[in-house]
CSV table of C-alpha atoms in Angstrom, one decimal:
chain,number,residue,atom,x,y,z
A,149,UNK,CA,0.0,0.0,0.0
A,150,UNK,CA,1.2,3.8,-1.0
A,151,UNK,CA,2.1,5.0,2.3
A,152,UNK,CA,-0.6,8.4,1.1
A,153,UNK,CA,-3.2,6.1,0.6
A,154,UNK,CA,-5.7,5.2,3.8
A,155,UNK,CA,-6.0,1.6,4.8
A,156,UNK,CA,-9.7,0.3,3.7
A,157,UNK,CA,-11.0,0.2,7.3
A,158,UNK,CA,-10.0,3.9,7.7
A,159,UNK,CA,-12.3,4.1,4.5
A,160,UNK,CA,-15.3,2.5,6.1
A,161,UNK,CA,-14.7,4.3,9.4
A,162,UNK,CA,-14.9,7.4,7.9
A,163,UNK,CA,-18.2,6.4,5.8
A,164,UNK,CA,-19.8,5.2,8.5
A,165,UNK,CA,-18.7,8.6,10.5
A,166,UNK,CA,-20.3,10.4,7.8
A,167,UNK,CA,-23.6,8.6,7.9
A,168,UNK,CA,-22.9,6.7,4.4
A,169,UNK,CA,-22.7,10.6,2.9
A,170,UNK,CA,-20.4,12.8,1.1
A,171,UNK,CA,-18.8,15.0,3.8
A,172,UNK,CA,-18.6,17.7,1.0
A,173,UNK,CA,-22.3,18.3,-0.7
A,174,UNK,CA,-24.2,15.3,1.5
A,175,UNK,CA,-25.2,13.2,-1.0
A,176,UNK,CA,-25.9,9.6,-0.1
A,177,UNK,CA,-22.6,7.3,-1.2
A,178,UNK,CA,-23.8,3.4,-1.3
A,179,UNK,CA,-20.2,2.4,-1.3
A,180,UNK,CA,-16.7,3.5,-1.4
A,181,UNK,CA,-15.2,3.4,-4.9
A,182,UNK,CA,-16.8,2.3,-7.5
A,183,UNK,CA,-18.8,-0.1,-6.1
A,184,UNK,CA,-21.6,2.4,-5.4
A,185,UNK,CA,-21.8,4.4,-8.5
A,186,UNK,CA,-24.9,2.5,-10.1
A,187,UNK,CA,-26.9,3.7,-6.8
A,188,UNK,CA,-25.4,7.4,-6.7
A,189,UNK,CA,-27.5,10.2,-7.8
A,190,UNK,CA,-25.5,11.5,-10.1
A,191,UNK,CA,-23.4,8.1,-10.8
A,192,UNK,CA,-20.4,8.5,-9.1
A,193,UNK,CA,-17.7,6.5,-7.4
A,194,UNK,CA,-16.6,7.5,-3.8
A,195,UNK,CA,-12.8,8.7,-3.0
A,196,UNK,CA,-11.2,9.2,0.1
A,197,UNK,CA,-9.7,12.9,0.6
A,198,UNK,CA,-6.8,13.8,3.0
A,199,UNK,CA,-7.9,16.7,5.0
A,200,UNK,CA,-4.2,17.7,5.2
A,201,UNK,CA,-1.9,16.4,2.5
A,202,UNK,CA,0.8,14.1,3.3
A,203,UNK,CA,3.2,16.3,1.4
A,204,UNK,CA,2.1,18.8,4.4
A,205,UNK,CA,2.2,16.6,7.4
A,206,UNK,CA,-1.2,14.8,7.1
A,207,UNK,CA,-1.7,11.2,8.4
A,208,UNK,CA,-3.4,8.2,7.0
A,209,UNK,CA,-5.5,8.2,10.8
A,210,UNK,CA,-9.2,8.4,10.6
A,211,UNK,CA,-9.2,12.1,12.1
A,212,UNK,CA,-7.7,13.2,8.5
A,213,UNK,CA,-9.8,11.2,6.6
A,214,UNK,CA,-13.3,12.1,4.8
A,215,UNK,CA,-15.2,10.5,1.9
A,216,UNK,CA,-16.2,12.4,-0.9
A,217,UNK,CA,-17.8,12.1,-4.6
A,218,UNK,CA,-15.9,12.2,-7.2
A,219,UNK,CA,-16.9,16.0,-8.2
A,220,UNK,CA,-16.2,16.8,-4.8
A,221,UNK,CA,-12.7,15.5,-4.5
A,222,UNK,CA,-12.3,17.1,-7.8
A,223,UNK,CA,-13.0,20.7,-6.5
A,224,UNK,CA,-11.5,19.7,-3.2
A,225,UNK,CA,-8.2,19.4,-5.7
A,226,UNK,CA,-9.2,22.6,-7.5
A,227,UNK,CA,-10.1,21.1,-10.9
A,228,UNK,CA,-6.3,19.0,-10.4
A,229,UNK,CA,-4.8,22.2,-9.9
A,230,UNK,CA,-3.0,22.0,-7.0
A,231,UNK,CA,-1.3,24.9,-5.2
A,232,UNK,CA,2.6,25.3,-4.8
A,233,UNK,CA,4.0,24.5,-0.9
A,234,UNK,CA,4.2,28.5,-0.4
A,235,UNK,CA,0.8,28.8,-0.4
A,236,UNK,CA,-1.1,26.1,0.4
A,237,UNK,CA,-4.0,26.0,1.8
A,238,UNK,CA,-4.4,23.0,4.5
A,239,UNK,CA,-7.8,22.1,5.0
A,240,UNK,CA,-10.2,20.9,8.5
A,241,UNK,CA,-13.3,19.1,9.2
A,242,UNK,CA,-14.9,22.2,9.4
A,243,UNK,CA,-14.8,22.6,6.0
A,244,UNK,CA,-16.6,19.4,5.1
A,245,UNK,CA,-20.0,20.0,6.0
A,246,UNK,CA,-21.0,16.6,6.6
A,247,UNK,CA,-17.8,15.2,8.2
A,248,UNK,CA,-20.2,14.1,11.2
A,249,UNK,CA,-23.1,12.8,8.9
């Protein structure tokens, strides 16, 4: 396993923290990956997001974990335009709406 990627329980912890919803926009996520994407509302997979970045000292623990959809994690990454390390912006919870469900 890539040491920035979260182990699959951390995965399920964090779904399950969330109420089985995006912690972004709220939308009900079936299942991570994939899996669920027949059931989404808009069809799409589930990712898990670090809150902080590894790059930037972030963990692979539950507390810096939240599942989002795909267009979420998308605009969580700025359309995959990622800011240089003198200006990044490290994110929180409190930025994720639904981190508690």
């Amino acid at each position: 396993m890539d040491r920035s990627e979260f182990p699959i329980i951390t995965k399920k912890q964090a779904l399950s923290r969330q109420r089985n919803r995006c912690a972004s926009c709220g939308t009900e996520i079936a299942s991570l990956n994939q899996i669920g994407k027949r059931i989404h509302q808009y069809g799409e997979g589930a990712h898990a997001h670090h809150i902080k970045p590894c790059q930037h000292g972030g963990t692979n623990h539950l507390s810096n974990c939240v599942i989002l959809c795909e267009s979420c994690h998308y605009s969580a990454h700025e359309g995959g335009h990622y800011r240089n390390n003198s200006d990044y912006l490290v994110g929180k919870p409190s930025d994720y709406e639904h981190f508690h469900g």
